[in-house]
């Protein structure tokens, strides 16, 4: 759900710098190599819009972006692969946060948060029947101001996972048309269960598997099994 646009959101889609660069092709041992094209984009934007506080009955404010400058570079080494690297620096205020209060979930708003980080995504064809899809995000999220409890200033907000990633391999056997078999793993770094950063939640590796069969026009069957190792 998206609330009304703020002045930061009004910048959405405003490109500061954009362009593309065709990488040179070369030949080695009689074989031609084409490195593809790099596309870069720097924006003054708020691609996420405003966050509506789900506890509207409490009269808490709507979270808003103060500043954000996302930057991205995309590399397409061939017609079947795409690699994207993005970086961002975001400041937000009045961010909603849920916590346990007397055995029930309650909500409050933090003062101001800052978040810097980067993301890497890749969808690469390793062979005619084999693809790799990978993603990694690394964040540094900090509570900058919170008048109700100044002791948590400089801490990481509770339940925020600052690093997570995934790798998935998808195989489409040539002998069975429309079938894709998938196997992958996901990782999330340890996080905190409180804003004071005294209660730690451990990191985790999760393993998933799945299969898709496009057996008729406009018809497909999909089976996905997550957390094969029953990680808790």
mmCIF file of C-alpha atoms in Angstrom:
data_model
loop_
_atom_site.group_PDB
_atom_site.id
_atom_site.type_symbol
_atom_site.label_atom_id
_atom_site.label_comp_id
_atom_site.label_asym_id
_atom_site.label_seq_id
_atom_site.Cartn_x
_atom_site.Cartn_y
_atom_site.Cartn_z
ATOM 1 C CA UNK A 1 0.000 0.000 0.000
ATOM 2 C CA UNK A 2 1.335 3.440 -0.905
ATOM 3 C CA UNK A 3 0.489 6.735 0.753
ATOM 4 C CA UNK A 4 0.570 10.187 -0.831
ATOM 5 C CA UNK A 5 3.818 11.268 -2.460
ATOM 6 C CA UNK A 6 6.310 13.347 -0.496
ATOM 7 C CA UNK A 7 8.792 15.792 -1.994
ATOM 8 C CA UNK A 8 11.334 12.957 -2.131
ATOM 9 C CA UNK A 9 8.859 10.687 -3.908
ATOM 10 C CA UNK A 10 8.223 13.452 -6.429
ATOM 11 C CA UNK A 11 11.774 12.873 -7.639
ATOM 12 C CA UNK A 12 10.938 9.290 -8.599
ATOM 13 C CA UNK A 13 12.213 8.529 -12.060
ATOM 14 C CA UNK A 14 14.313 11.719 -12.279
ATOM 15 C CA UNK A 15 17.549 10.611 -13.920
ATOM 16 C CA UNK A 16 20.686 12.513 -12.972
ATOM 17 C CA UNK A 17 23.069 10.556 -15.180
ATOM 18 C CA UNK A 18 22.429 7.658 -17.544
ATOM 19 C CA UNK A 19 24.067 6.051 -20.522
ATOM 20 C CA UNK A 20 25.463 2.894 -22.017
ATOM 21 C CA UNK A 21 28.826 1.619 -23.138
ATOM 22 C CA UNK A 22 29.397 -1.131 -25.651
ATOM 23 C CA UNK A 23 32.378 -3.201 -24.569
ATOM 24 C CA UNK A 24 34.879 -4.099 -27.263
ATOM 25 C CA UNK A 25 34.828 -7.410 -29.091
ATOM 26 C CA UNK A 26 38.008 -9.349 -29.679
ATOM 27 C CA UNK A 27 39.240 -12.562 -31.197
ATOM 28 C CA UNK A 28 41.514 -15.163 -29.693
ATOM 29 C CA UNK A 29 42.725 -18.385 -31.319
ATOM 30 C CA UNK A 30 40.327 -17.790 -34.183
ATOM 31 C CA UNK A 31 37.286 -17.482 -31.905
ATOM 32 C CA UNK A 32 35.343 -14.209 -31.539
ATOM 33 C CA UNK A 33 34.366 -12.865 -28.112
ATOM 34 C CA UNK A 34 31.795 -10.120 -27.511
ATOM 35 C CA UNK A 35 31.757 -8.648 -23.980
ATOM 36 C CA UNK A 36 28.306 -7.152 -24.453
ATOM 37 C CA UNK A 37 27.014 -3.805 -23.193
ATOM 38 C CA UNK A 38 27.112 -1.955 -19.872
ATOM 39 C CA UNK A 39 24.178 0.309 -18.938
ATOM 40 C CA UNK A 40 24.505 2.744 -16.014
ATOM 41 C CA UNK A 41 21.858 4.839 -14.277
ATOM 42 C CA UNK A 42 22.057 7.330 -11.380
ATOM 43 C CA UNK A 43 18.760 8.728 -10.095
ATOM 44 C CA UNK A 44 17.426 11.069 -7.480
ATOM 45 C CA UNK A 45 14.453 8.915 -6.668
ATOM 46 C CA UNK A 46 12.181 7.254 -4.181
ATOM 47 C CA UNK A 47 11.350 3.998 -5.953
ATOM 48 C CA UNK A 48 9.650 2.539 -2.882
ATOM 49 C CA UNK A 49 7.208 5.421 -2.297
ATOM 50 C CA UNK A 50 5.967 6.135 1.211
ATOM 51 C CA UNK A 51 5.437 3.396 3.745
ATOM 52 C CA UNK A 52 1.980 3.430 5.307
ATOM 53 C CA UNK A 53 2.103 2.660 8.999
ATOM 54 C CA UNK A 54 -0.172 -0.368 9.462
ATOM 55 C CA UNK A 55 -1.274 0.857 12.894
ATOM 56 C CA UNK A 56 -3.180 3.877 11.591
ATOM 57 C CA UNK A 57 -5.503 3.950 14.587
ATOM 58 C CA UNK A 58 -2.638 5.002 16.860
ATOM 59 C CA UNK A 59 -2.161 8.259 14.988
ATOM 60 C CA UNK A 60 1.459 7.513 14.153
ATOM 61 C CA UNK A 61 3.015 9.250 11.178
ATOM 62 C CA UNK A 62 3.663 7.791 7.763
ATOM 63 C CA UNK A 63 7.266 6.824 7.079
ATOM 64 C CA UNK A 64 8.881 9.061 4.476
ATOM 65 C CA UNK A 65 12.107 9.102 2.512
ATOM 66 C CA UNK A 66 14.283 12.143 3.228
ATOM 67 C CA UNK A 67 17.037 11.512 0.692
ATOM 68 C CA UNK A 68 17.883 8.675 -1.610
ATOM 69 C CA UNK A 69 20.336 8.328 -4.474
ATOM 70 C CA UNK A 70 20.223 4.852 -6.038
ATOM 71 C CA UNK A 71 22.864 3.976 -8.589
ATOM 72 C CA UNK A 72 22.934 0.947 -10.813
ATOM 73 C CA UNK A 73 25.095 -0.656 -13.472
ATOM 74 C CA UNK A 74 23.782 -3.433 -15.708
ATOM 75 C CA UNK A 75 25.943 -5.700 -17.812
ATOM 76 C CA UNK A 76 24.507 -7.967 -20.484
ATOM 77 C CA UNK A 77 27.391 -10.182 -21.599
ATOM 78 C CA UNK A 78 25.139 -11.984 -24.109
ATOM 79 C CA UNK A 79 21.514 -12.214 -25.198
ATOM 80 C CA UNK A 80 20.667 -14.689 -22.424
ATOM 81 C CA UNK A 81 22.399 -13.201 -19.367
ATOM 82 C CA UNK A 82 22.087 -10.062 -17.238
ATOM 83 C CA UNK A 83 24.130 -8.867 -14.239
ATOM 84 C CA UNK A 84 23.042 -5.853 -12.183
ATOM 85 C CA UNK A 85 24.969 -4.030 -9.440
ATOM 86 C CA UNK A 86 23.148 -1.346 -7.424
ATOM 87 C CA UNK A 87 24.190 0.937 -4.570
ATOM 88 C CA UNK A 88 22.049 3.216 -2.420
ATOM 89 C CA UNK A 89 22.167 5.678 0.451
ATOM 90 C CA UNK A 90 18.780 6.244 2.112
ATOM 91 C CA UNK A 91 17.523 8.237 5.091
ATOM 92 C CA UNK A 92 14.000 7.619 6.391
ATOM 93 C CA UNK A 93 11.987 9.047 9.272
ATOM 94 C CA UNK A 94 8.932 7.829 11.211
ATOM 95 C CA UNK A 95 9.520 4.178 10.270
ATOM 96 C CA UNK A 96 6.985 1.726 11.721
ATOM 97 C CA UNK A 97 8.282 -1.047 13.970
ATOM 98 C CA UNK A 98 6.415 -3.892 15.666
ATOM 99 C CA UNK A 99 7.397 -5.230 19.102
ATOM 100 C CA UNK A 100 5.965 -7.488 21.809
ATOM 101 C CA UNK A 101 4.211 -5.545 24.547
ATOM 102 C CA UNK A 102 2.515 -7.503 27.333
ATOM 103 C CA UNK A 103 2.282 -10.647 25.250
ATOM 104 C CA UNK A 104 0.741 -8.936 22.209
ATOM 105 C CA UNK A 105 2.210 -7.191 19.180
ATOM 106 C CA UNK A 106 2.247 -3.406 19.335
ATOM 107 C CA UNK A 107 3.592 -0.775 16.947
ATOM 108 C CA UNK A 108 5.628 2.391 17.283
ATOM 109 C CA UNK A 109 7.595 4.724 15.035
ATOM 110 C CA UNK A 110 11.330 5.214 15.236
ATOM 111 C CA UNK A 111 12.767 8.688 14.726
ATOM 112 C CA UNK A 112 15.199 8.565 11.801
ATOM 113 C CA UNK A 113 17.027 5.661 10.173
ATOM 114 C CA UNK A 114 19.868 5.645 7.672
ATOM 115 C CA UNK A 115 20.662 2.780 5.354
ATOM 116 C CA UNK A 116 23.552 2.338 2.957
ATOM 117 C CA UNK A 117 24.391 -0.724 0.976
ATOM 118 C CA UNK A 118 24.594 -2.516 -2.324
ATOM 119 C CA UNK A 119 22.858 -5.290 -4.226
ATOM 120 C CA UNK A 120 24.114 -7.713 -6.857
ATOM 121 C CA UNK A 121 21.805 -9.740 -9.072
ATOM 122 C CA UNK A 122 22.736 -12.159 -11.832
ATOM 123 C CA UNK A 123 20.726 -14.282 -14.233
ATOM 124 C CA UNK A 124 23.298 -16.129 -16.299
ATOM 125 C CA UNK A 125 23.070 -18.889 -18.879
ATOM 126 C CA UNK A 126 25.841 -21.353 -18.033
ATOM 127 C CA UNK A 127 24.884 -23.766 -20.808
ATOM 128 C CA UNK A 128 21.978 -24.075 -23.255
ATOM 129 C CA UNK A 129 19.950 -26.028 -20.652
ATOM 130 C CA UNK A 130 21.391 -24.617 -17.429
ATOM 131 C CA UNK A 131 20.871 -21.200 -15.801
ATOM 132 C CA UNK A 132 22.173 -19.684 -12.586
ATOM 133 C CA UNK A 133 20.175 -17.032 -10.720
ATOM 134 C CA UNK A 134 21.986 -15.348 -7.849
ATOM 135 C CA UNK A 135 21.424 -12.314 -5.640
ATOM 136 C CA UNK A 136 23.198 -10.730 -2.676
ATOM 137 C CA UNK A 137 22.281 -7.687 -0.563
ATOM 138 C CA UNK A 138 24.497 -6.024 2.045
ATOM 139 C CA UNK A 139 23.084 -3.274 4.281
ATOM 140 C CA UNK A 140 24.248 -1.006 7.066
ATOM 141 C CA UNK A 141 21.104 0.193 8.865
ATOM 142 C CA UNK A 142 21.417 2.547 11.849
ATOM 143 C CA UNK A 143 19.008 4.317 14.180
ATOM 144 C CA UNK A 144 20.048 7.971 13.933
ATOM 145 C CA UNK A 145 17.481 9.598 16.252
ATOM 146 C CA UNK A 146 14.875 8.269 18.692
ATOM 147 C CA UNK A 147 13.761 10.721 21.372
ATOM 148 C CA UNK A 148 11.876 8.099 23.404
ATOM 149 C CA UNK A 149 15.077 6.112 24.069
ATOM 150 C CA UNK A 150 18.401 7.829 23.171
ATOM 151 C CA UNK A 151 20.358 4.732 24.297
ATOM 152 C CA UNK A 152 19.504 2.902 21.072
ATOM 153 C CA UNK A 153 20.851 5.658 18.808
ATOM 154 C CA UNK A 154 23.622 4.170 16.662
ATOM 155 C CA UNK A 155 22.201 0.651 16.998
ATOM 156 C CA UNK A 156 20.759 -1.613 14.332
ATOM 157 C CA UNK A 157 16.946 -1.864 14.416
ATOM 158 C CA UNK A 158 15.560 -5.159 15.654
ATOM 159 C CA UNK A 159 14.726 -7.882 13.104
ATOM 160 C CA UNK A 160 16.719 -6.172 10.339
ATOM 161 C CA UNK A 161 18.861 -8.690 8.452
ATOM 162 C CA UNK A 162 21.768 -6.692 7.046
ATOM 163 C CA UNK A 163 23.113 -9.318 4.671
ATOM 164 C CA UNK A 164 21.292 -12.004 2.729
ATOM 165 C CA UNK A 165 21.676 -13.804 -0.546
ATOM 166 C CA UNK A 166 20.599 -16.710 -2.694
ATOM 167 C CA UNK A 167 21.862 -18.945 -5.483
ATOM 168 C CA UNK A 168 19.619 -21.094 -7.641
ATOM 169 C CA UNK A 169 20.413 -23.435 -10.533
ATOM 170 C CA UNK A 170 17.694 -24.203 -13.060
ATOM 171 C CA UNK A 171 17.988 -27.122 -15.478
ATOM 172 C CA UNK A 172 15.726 -27.573 -18.503
ATOM 173 C CA UNK A 173 16.299 -31.055 -19.952
ATOM 174 C CA UNK A 174 16.188 -31.023 -23.732
ATOM 175 C CA UNK A 175 14.455 -34.403 -23.897
ATOM 176 C CA UNK A 176 11.388 -33.162 -21.928
ATOM 177 C CA UNK A 177 9.901 -29.991 -23.373
ATOM 178 C CA UNK A 178 8.597 -27.394 -20.916
ATOM 179 C CA UNK A 179 10.210 -28.886 -17.789
ATOM 180 C CA UNK A 180 12.479 -26.915 -15.443
ATOM 181 C CA UNK A 181 14.167 -28.404 -12.371
ATOM 182 C CA UNK A 182 15.497 -26.048 -9.690
ATOM 183 C CA UNK A 183 17.820 -26.385 -6.721
ATOM 184 C CA UNK A 184 19.033 -23.500 -4.606
ATOM 185 C CA UNK A 185 20.216 -22.161 -1.300
ATOM 186 C CA UNK A 186 19.501 -18.980 0.680
ATOM 187 C CA UNK A 187 21.580 -17.319 3.379
ATOM 188 C CA UNK A 188 20.751 -14.679 5.964
ATOM 189 C CA UNK A 189 23.197 -13.125 8.388
ATOM 190 C CA UNK A 190 22.532 -12.950 12.131
ATOM 191 C CA UNK A 191 20.278 -10.123 13.329
ATOM 192 C CA UNK A 192 19.093 -8.579 16.588
ATOM 193 C CA UNK A 193 15.847 -9.295 18.464
ATOM 194 C CA UNK A 194 15.915 -5.931 20.263
ATOM 195 C CA UNK A 195 16.887 -2.363 19.438
ATOM 196 C CA UNK A 196 19.515 -2.366 22.196
ATOM 197 C CA UNK A 197 21.349 -5.122 20.271
ATOM 198 C CA UNK A 198 21.684 -7.448 23.248
ATOM 199 C CA UNK A 199 19.617 -10.423 21.983
ATOM 200 C CA UNK A 200 21.147 -12.040 18.911
ATOM 201 C CA UNK A 201 19.362 -14.199 16.349
ATOM 202 C CA UNK A 202 21.751 -16.571 14.600
ATOM 203 C CA UNK A 203 22.456 -16.755 10.899
ATOM 204 C CA UNK A 204 20.923 -19.462 8.729
ATOM 205 C CA UNK A 205 21.363 -21.404 5.501
ATOM 206 C CA UNK A 206 18.184 -22.651 3.826
ATOM 207 C CA UNK A 207 17.887 -25.100 0.922
ATOM 208 C CA UNK A 208 15.049 -25.215 -1.597
ATOM 209 C CA UNK A 209 14.027 -27.338 -4.572
ATOM 210 C CA UNK A 210 11.355 -27.050 -7.202
ATOM 211 C CA UNK A 211 10.053 -28.095 -10.590
ATOM 212 C CA UNK A 212 7.849 -26.491 -13.237
ATOM 213 C CA UNK A 213 6.130 -28.204 -16.160
ATOM 214 C CA UNK A 214 4.469 -26.238 -18.959
ATOM 215 C CA UNK A 215 2.363 -29.164 -20.200
ATOM 216 C CA UNK A 216 -0.122 -27.313 -22.420
ATOM 217 C CA UNK A 217 -0.844 -23.885 -23.848
ATOM 218 C CA UNK A 218 -1.560 -21.504 -20.921
ATOM 219 C CA UNK A 219 -1.275 -24.405 -18.449
ATOM 220 C CA UNK A 220 1.615 -25.194 -16.115
ATOM 221 C CA UNK A 221 2.250 -27.125 -12.925
ATOM 222 C CA UNK A 222 4.652 -25.922 -10.254
ATOM 223 C CA UNK A 223 6.058 -27.693 -7.198
ATOM 224 C CA UNK A 224 8.287 -25.863 -4.704
ATOM 225 C CA UNK A 225 9.737 -27.247 -1.480
ATOM 226 C CA UNK A 226 11.409 -24.688 0.818
ATOM 227 C CA UNK A 227 13.746 -25.263 3.778
ATOM 228 C CA UNK A 228 14.579 -28.859 2.904
ATOM 229 C CA UNK A 229 16.833 -29.214 5.958
ATOM 230 C CA UNK A 230 14.098 -27.919 8.296
ATOM 231 C CA UNK A 231 16.337 -25.139 9.607
ATOM 232 C CA UNK A 232 14.793 -23.328 12.609
#
